Structure formats: structure tokens, C-alpha cells
mmCIF file of C-alpha atoms in Angstrom:
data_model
loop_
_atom_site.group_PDB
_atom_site.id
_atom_site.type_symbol
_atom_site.label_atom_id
_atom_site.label_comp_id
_atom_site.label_asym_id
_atom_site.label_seq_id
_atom_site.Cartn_x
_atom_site.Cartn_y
_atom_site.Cartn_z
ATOM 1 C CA UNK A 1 5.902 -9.055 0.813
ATOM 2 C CA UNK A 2 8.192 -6.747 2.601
ATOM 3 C CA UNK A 3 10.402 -4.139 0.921
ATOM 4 C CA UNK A 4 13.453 -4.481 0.453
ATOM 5 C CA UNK A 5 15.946 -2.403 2.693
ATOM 6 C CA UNK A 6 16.440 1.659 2.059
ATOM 7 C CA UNK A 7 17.790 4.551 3.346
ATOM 8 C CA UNK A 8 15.357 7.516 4.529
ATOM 9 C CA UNK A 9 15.816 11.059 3.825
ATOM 10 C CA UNK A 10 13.164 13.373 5.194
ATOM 11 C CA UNK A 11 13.285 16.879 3.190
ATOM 12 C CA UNK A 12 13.094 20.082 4.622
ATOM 13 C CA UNK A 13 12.184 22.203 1.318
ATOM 14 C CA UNK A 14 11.765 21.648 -1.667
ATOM 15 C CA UNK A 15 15.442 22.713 -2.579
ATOM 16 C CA UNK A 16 16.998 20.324 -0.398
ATOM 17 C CA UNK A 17 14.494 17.630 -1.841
ATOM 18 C CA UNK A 18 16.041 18.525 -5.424
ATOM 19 C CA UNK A 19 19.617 18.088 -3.943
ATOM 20 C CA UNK A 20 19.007 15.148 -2.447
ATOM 21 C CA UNK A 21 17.794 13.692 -5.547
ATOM 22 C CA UNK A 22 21.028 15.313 -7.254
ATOM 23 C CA UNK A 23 23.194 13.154 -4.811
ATOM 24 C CA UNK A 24 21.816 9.709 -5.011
ATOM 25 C CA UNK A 25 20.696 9.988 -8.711
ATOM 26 C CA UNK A 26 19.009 7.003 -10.114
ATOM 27 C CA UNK A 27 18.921 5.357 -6.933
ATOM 28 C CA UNK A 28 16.282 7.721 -5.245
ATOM 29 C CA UNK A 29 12.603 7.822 -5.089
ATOM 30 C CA UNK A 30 10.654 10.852 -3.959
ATOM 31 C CA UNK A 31 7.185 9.899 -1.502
ATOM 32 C CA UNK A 32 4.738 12.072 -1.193
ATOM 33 C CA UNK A 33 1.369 10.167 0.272
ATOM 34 C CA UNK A 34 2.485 6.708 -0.468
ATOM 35 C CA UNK A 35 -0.005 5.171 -2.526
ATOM 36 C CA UNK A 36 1.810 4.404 -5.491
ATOM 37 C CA UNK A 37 5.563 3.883 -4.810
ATOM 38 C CA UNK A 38 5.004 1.889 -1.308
ATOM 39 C CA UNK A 39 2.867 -1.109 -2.890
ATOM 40 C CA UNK A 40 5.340 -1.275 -5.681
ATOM 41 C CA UNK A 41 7.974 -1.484 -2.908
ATOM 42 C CA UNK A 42 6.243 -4.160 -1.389
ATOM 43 C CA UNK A 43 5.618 -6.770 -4.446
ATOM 44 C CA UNK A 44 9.443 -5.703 -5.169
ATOM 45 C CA UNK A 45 8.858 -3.926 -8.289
ATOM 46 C CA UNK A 46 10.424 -1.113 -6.973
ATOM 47 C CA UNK A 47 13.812 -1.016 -4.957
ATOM 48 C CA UNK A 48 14.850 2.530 -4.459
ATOM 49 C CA UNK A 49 18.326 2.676 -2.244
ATOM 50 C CA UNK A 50 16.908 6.140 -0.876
ATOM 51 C CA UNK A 51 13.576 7.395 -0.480
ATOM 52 C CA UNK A 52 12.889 10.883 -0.196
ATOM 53 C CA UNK A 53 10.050 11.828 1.737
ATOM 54 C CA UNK A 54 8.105 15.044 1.254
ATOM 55 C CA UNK A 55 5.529 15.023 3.590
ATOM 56 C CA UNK A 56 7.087 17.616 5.371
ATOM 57 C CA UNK A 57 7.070 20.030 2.625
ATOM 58 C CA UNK A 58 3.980 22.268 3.947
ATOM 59 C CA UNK A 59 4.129 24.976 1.296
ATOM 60 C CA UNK A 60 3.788 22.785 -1.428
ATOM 61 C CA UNK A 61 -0.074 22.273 -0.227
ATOM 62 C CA UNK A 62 -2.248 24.787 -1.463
ATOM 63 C CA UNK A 63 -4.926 25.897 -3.895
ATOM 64 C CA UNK A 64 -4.835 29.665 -4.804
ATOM 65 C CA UNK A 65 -6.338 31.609 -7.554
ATOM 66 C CA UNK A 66 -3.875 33.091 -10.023
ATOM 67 C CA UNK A 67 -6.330 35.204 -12.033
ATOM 68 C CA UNK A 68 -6.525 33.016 -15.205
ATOM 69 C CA UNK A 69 -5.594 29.615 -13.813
ATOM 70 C CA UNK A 70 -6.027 27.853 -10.391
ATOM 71 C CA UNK A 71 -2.431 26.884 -8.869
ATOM 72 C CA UNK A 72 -2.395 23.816 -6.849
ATOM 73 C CA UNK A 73 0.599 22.747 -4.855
ATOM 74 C CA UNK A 74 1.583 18.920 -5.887
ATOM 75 C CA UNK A 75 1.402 18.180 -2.311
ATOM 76 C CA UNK A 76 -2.324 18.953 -2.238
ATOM 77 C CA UNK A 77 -4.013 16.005 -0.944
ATOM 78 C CA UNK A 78 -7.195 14.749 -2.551
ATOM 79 C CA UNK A 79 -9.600 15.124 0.338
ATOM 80 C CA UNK A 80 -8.606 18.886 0.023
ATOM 81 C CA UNK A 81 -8.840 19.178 -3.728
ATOM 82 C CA UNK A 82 -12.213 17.733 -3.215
ATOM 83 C CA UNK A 83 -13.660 20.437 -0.659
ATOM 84 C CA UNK A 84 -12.050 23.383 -1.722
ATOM 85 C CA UNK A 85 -14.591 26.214 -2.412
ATOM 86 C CA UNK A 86 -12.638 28.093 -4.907
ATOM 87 C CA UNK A 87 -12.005 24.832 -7.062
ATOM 88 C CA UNK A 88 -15.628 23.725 -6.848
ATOM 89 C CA UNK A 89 -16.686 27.246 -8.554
ATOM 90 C CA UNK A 90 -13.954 27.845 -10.828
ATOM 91 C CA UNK A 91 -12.796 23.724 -11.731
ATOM 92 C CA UNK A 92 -15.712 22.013 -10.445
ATOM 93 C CA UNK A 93 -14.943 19.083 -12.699
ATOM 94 C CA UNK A 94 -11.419 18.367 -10.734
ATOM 95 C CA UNK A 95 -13.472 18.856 -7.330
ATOM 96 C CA UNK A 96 -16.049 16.954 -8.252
ATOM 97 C CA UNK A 97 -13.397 13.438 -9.519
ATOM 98 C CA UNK A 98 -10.544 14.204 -6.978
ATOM 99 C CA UNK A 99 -13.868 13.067 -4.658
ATOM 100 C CA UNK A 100 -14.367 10.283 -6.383
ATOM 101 C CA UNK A 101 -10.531 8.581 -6.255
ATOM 102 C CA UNK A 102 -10.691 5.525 -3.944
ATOM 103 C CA UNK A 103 -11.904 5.958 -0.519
ATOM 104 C CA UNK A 104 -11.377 8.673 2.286
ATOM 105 C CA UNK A 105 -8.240 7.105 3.788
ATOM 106 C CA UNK A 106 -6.621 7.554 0.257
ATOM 107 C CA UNK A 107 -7.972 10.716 -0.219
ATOM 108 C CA UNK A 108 -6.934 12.135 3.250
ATOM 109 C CA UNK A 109 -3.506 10.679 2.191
ATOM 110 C CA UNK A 110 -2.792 10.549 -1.245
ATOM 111 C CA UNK A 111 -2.007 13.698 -3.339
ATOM 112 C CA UNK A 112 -2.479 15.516 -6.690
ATOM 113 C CA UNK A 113 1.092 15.442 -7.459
ATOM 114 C CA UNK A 114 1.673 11.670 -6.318
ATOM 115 C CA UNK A 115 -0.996 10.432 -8.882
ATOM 116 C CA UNK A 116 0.494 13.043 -11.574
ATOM 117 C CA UNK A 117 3.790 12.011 -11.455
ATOM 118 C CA UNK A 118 3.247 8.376 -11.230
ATOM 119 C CA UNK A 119 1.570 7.906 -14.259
ATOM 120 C CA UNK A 120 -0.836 5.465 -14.165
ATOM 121 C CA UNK A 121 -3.211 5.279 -16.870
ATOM 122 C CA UNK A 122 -5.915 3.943 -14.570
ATOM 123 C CA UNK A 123 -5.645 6.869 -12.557
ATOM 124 C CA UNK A 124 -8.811 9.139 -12.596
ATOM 125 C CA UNK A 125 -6.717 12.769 -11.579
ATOM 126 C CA UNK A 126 -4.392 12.407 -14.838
ATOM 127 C CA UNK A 127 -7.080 12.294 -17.448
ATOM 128 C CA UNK A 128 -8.939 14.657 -15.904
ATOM 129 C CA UNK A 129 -6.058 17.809 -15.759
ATOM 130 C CA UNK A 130 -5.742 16.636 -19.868
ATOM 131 C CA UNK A 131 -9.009 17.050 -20.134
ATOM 132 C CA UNK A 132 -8.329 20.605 -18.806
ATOM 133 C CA UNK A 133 -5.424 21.186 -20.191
ATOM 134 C CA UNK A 134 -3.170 21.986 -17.596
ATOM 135 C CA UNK A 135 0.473 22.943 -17.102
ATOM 136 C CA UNK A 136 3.067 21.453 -14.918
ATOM 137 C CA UNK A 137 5.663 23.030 -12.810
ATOM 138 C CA UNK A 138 8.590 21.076 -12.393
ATOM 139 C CA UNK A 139 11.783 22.022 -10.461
ATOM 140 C CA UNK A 140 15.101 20.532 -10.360
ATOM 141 C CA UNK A 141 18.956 21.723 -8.923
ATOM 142 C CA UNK A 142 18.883 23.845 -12.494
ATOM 143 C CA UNK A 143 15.534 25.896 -11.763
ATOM 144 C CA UNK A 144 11.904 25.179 -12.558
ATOM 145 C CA UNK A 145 10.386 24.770 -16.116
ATOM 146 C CA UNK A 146 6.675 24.429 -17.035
ATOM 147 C CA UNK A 147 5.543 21.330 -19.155
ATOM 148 C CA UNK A 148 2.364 21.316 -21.004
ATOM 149 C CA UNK A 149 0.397 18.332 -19.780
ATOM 150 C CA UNK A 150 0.170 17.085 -23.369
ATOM 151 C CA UNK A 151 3.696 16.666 -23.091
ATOM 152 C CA UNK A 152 3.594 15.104 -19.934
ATOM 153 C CA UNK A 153 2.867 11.052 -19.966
ATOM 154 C CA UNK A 154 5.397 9.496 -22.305
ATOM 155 C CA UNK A 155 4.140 5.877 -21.604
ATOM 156 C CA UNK A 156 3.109 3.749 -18.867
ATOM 157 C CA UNK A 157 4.727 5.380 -15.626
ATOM 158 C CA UNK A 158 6.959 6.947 -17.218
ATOM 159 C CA UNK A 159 6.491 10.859 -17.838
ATOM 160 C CA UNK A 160 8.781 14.144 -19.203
ATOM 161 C CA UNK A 161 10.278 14.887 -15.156
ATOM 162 C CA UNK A 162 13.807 14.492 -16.157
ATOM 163 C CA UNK A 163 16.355 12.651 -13.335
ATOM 164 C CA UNK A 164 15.604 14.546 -9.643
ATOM 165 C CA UNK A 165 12.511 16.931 -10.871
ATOM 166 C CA UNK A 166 10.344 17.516 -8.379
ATOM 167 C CA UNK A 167 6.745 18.318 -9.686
ATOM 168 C CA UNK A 168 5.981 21.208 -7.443
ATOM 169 C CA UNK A 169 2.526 23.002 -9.099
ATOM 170 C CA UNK A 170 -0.447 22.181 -11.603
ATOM 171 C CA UNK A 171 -1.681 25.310 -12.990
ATOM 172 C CA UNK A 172 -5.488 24.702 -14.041
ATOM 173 C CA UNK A 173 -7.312 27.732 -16.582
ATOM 174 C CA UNK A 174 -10.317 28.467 -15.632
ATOM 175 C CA UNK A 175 -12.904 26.887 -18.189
ATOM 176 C CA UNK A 176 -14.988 29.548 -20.019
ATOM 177 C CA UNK A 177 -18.547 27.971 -18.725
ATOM 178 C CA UNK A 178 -18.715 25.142 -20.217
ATOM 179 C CA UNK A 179 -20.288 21.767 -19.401
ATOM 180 C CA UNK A 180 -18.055 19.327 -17.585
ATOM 181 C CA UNK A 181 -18.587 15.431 -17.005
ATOM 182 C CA UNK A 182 -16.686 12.600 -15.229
ATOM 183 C CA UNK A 183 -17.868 9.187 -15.556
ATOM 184 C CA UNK A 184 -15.970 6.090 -14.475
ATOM 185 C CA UNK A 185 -17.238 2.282 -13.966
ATOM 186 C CA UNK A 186 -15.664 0.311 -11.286
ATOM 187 C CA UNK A 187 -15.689 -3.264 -9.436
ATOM 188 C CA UNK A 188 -15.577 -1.598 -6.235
ATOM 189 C CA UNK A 189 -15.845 2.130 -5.220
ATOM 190 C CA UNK A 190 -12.195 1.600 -4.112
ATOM 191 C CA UNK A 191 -10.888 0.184 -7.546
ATOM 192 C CA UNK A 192 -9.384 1.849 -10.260
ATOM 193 C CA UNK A 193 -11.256 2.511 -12.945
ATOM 194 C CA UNK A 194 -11.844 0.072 -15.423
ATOM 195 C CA UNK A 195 -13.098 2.667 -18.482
ATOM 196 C CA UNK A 196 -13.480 6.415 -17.137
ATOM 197 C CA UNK A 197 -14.021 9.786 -19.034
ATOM 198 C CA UNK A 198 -14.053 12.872 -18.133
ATOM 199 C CA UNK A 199 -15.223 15.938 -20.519
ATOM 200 C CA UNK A 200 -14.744 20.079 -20.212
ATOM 201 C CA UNK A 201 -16.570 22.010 -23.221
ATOM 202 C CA UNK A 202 -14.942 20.018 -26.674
ATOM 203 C CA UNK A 203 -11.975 18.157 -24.395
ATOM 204 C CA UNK A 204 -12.453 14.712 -24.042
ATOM 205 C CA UNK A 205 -10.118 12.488 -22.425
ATOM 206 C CA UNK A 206 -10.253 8.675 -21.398
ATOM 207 C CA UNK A 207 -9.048 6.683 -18.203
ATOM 208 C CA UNK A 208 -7.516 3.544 -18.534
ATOM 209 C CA UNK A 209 -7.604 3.150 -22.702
ATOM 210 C CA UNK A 210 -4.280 2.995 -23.322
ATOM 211 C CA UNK A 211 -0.360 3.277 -21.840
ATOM 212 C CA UNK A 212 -1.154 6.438 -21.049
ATOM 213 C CA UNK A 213 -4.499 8.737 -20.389
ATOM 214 C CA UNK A 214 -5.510 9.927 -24.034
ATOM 215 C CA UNK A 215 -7.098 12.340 -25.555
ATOM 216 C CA UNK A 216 -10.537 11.094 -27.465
ATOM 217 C CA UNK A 217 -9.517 12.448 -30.445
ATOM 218 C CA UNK A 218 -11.871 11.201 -32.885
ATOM 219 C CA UNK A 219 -14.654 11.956 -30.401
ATOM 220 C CA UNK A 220 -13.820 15.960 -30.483
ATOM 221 C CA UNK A 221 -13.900 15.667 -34.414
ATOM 222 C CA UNK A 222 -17.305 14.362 -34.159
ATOM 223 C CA UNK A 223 -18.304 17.114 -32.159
ATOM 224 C CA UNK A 224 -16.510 19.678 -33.487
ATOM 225 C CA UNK A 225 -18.354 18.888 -36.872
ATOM 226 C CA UNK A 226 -21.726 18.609 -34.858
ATOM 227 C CA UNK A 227 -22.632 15.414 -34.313
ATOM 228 C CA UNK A 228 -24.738 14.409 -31.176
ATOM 229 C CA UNK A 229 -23.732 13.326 -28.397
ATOM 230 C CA UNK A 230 -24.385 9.076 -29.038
ATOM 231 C CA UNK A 231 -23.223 9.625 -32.858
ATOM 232 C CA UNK A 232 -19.974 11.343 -31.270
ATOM 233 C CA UNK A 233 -19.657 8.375 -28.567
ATOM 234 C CA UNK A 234 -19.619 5.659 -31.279
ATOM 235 C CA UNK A 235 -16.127 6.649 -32.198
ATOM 236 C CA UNK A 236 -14.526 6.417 -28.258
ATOM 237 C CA UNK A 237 -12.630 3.350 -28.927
ATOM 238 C CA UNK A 238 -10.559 4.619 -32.076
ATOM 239 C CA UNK A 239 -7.119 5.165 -31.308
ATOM 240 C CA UNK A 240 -6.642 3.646 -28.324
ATOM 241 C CA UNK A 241 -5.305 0.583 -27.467
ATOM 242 C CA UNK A 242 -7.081 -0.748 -24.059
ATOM 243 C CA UNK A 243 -5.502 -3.580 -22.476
ATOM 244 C CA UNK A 244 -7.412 -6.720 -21.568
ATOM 245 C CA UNK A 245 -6.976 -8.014 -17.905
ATOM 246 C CA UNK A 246 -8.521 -10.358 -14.831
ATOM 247 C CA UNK A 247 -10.997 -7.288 -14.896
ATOM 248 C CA UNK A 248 -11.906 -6.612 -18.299
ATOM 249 C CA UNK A 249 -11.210 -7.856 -21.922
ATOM 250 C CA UNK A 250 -10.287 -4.964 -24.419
ATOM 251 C CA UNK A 251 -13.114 -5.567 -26.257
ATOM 252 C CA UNK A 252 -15.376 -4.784 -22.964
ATOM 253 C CA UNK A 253 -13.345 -2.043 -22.363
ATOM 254 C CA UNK A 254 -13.871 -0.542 -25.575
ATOM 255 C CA UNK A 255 -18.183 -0.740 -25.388
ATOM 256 C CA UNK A 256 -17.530 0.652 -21.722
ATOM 257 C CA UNK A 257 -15.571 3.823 -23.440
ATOM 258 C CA UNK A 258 -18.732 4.180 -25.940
ATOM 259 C CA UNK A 259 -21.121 4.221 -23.017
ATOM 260 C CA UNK A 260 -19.539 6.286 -20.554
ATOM 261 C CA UNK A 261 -18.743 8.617 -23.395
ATOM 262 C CA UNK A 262 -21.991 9.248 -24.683
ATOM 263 C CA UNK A 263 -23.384 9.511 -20.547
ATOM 264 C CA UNK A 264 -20.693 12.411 -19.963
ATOM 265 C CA UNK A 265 -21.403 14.722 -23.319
ATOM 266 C CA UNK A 266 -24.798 14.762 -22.740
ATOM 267 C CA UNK A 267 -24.453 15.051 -19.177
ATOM 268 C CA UNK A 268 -21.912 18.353 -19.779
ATOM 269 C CA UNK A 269 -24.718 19.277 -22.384
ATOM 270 C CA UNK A 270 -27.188 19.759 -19.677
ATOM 271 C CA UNK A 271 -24.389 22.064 -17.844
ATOM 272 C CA UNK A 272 -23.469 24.098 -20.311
#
């Protein structure tokens, strides 16, 4: 299908992004690499009056270190999440899935910050930054605020940025050496995931489980109280509510989690 007609605004900074978001309130959309609002445009599920572009905005690319964390600029597209040196010693876990998120057109395209914001529960980059517990910097015409990423995804696509925010940063700690994991199962390298985990040290989070990414909660208790690895994975499936679909019935989905669970803890074992 085609979209249907909009008006383009191309941003110059991030500041002028934020106004222009002020002045056509509800009836704006940011872009950053596309990925996510254009094919909702296209089946009509989305029908922003404006769209905002901010593909210009240059100095919201980066990854730098910050002593304790790793700042990355919302803007950062995948392919260079996935190369850069300083993540793959420090975060190797987010270099390591940011190469695994469709193929390289995506990745040369789409960006941290897109697949943040957007909120998709089948997204691979979300769950992972729970799993490391990251904080958001978000900017609007009042200033910028940080948002713990716990905070973050209220529901399906739908997150904390109040009306205009901008998501401009994801700060990223630096994990204290422990083992990290990310295991997904797909139809097709290119698909979302249909179950995915990802683990750093006790932190275990799940892809596509729920409205939202989730924390395995009842899979940290298990290890917490030192259980193994498979006895730990048993209890992936409690609390979440997977959906069932053309791809996958809910009670798949759930067996999947238990699998891919107990693969990543005992893979992160063997890093630790």
C-alpha cells in the first residue's frame, strides 16, 4: 500500500527536532532509519501529518566511553554498534546481538534509538539493554531527563518518552566480567525473533514473551538461590504472557523460552 500523504521536516539539531515536535504535537512522527515507522505507514497503521526526519542529526551517532558506562548516540546505526572495538571489549554482549538484527541493509540503516523507542517486543536490541540495565536520555523543549530502562516499555509500542521527546543517548555500565549470552530462534535470519534471550551475569531478559521485553524473573530467583543452569531454565515461561501467531503458538513459544534459556546460562557460564 502507499502512505498516506505528509508533510516533511528535515531537522537540523536536535533542538530544532524537539521544536518541531512542540509545533505539530500529536500529529508528528520522528524517523530516524526507517524501519519501523515507514512499513507502518505503508499498511496505514500509521498516518503522521508531519514526519520529522533525523538523519541529518550527525552528532547524535557515536559510541564513547564515559568511565563507568558506554554512551551511545540514539542515532548509532546497528552495523556500527556491531563493529565498534570499544563496545566489543567493554559490552560485547550488545556488539555481539546488534550483529545479529536482520540483515546488513537493516543494519547499515536502522539504528539503536529507532528500535528503542519503537518498542517492539520482538525486537532483539530492547531486551538486550534490560538485560544490561541501561539508562535513557531523553530530551524535549523543557531539557533532558534520564529514564531507567526498567521504566522504559509501558506496553506494546508504547514507552515513558512523553509528547515530542527525542531519545538522544543509551548509557550502558560496564558489566563487572561476567558471562554474557544471546540466543534467539528464527524462520529466517531476517525475521524477528520468535523466542530470544539474552543474559549478563544474574540478568536475564526475554524477546518476544510478552507486550513488552521482560525481565525472567523467576529465572534469576532460581539462580540466585543456586540452581543449575537447566533447573533455572524450567521456570522461563512464568510470568509472561507470549502471544500465539501464524509463526508460533504460545505454548511453542513458551518450550522455545525454556530451551534458549538454559543454552544462554550455560553458555555465559563458560564466559564467566
Amino acid at each position: 500500500m502507499i502512505p498516506s500523504s505528509f508533510t516533511y521536516k528535515r531537522a537540523g539539531s536536535a533542538e530544532e527536532a524537539c521544536d518541531l515536535a512542540a509545533e505539530y504535537g500529536e500529529d508528528a512522527k520522528y524517523l530516524a532509519g526507517g524501519h519501523s515507522l515507514l512499513p507502518l505507514m505503508k499498511l496505514r497503521l500509521a498516518a503522521p501529518e508531519v514526519i520529522i526526519d533525523l538523519g541529518g542529526l550527525r552528532d547524535l551517532s557515536y559510541v564513547t566511553d564515559q568511565g563507568s558506562h558506554i554512551a551511545i548516540g540514539a542515532l548509532t546505526r546497528h552495523h556500527d554498534v556491531e563493529h565498534s572495538d570499544l563496545l566489543a571489549r567493554e559490552v560485547p554482549l550488545l556488539a555481539h546481538a546488534a550483529g545479529q538484527v536482520g540483515d546488513p541493509q537493516i543494519r547499515h540503516r536502522g539504528t539503536i534509538g529507532g528500535s528503542v523507542a519503537h518498542s517492539d517486543p520482538a525486537s532483539d536490541l530492547p531486551a538486550v539493554l534490560l538485560a544490561l540495565d541501561a539508562t535513557l536520555v531523553a530530551r524535549g523543549t523543557d531539557g533532558a531527563r534520564e529514564i531507567p530502562i526498567g521504566d522504559f516499555f509501558q506496553s506494546l509500542f508504547e514507552t515513558a518518552l512523553e509528547p515530542g521527546e527525542l531519545l538522544t543517548e543509551i548509557r550502558v555500565p560496564k558489566p563487572a566480567g561476567a558471562g554474557w549470552s544471546f540466543q534467539k530462534f528464527t524462520q529466517r535470519a531476517i525475521d524477528w525473533a520468535i523466542v530470544g534471550v539474552a543474559v549478563q551475569g544474574g540478568r536475564v531478559t526475554l524477546v518476544n514473551m510478552g507486550g513488552t521485553p521482560l525481565r525472567a524473573a523467576a529465572v534469576e530467583a532460581a539462580l540466585a538461590g543456586g540452581a543449575s543452569p537447566a533447573d533455572a531454565a524450567a521456570h522461563a515461561a512464568e510470568g509472561t504472557s507470549a502471544a500465539s501467531d501464524i509463526r508460533a503458538t504460545r505454548e511453542y513459544r513458551e518450550h522455545l523460552s525454556r530451551v534458549l534459556v538454559s543454552r544462554a546460562l550455560t553458555e555465559a557460564a563458560s564466559r564467566a
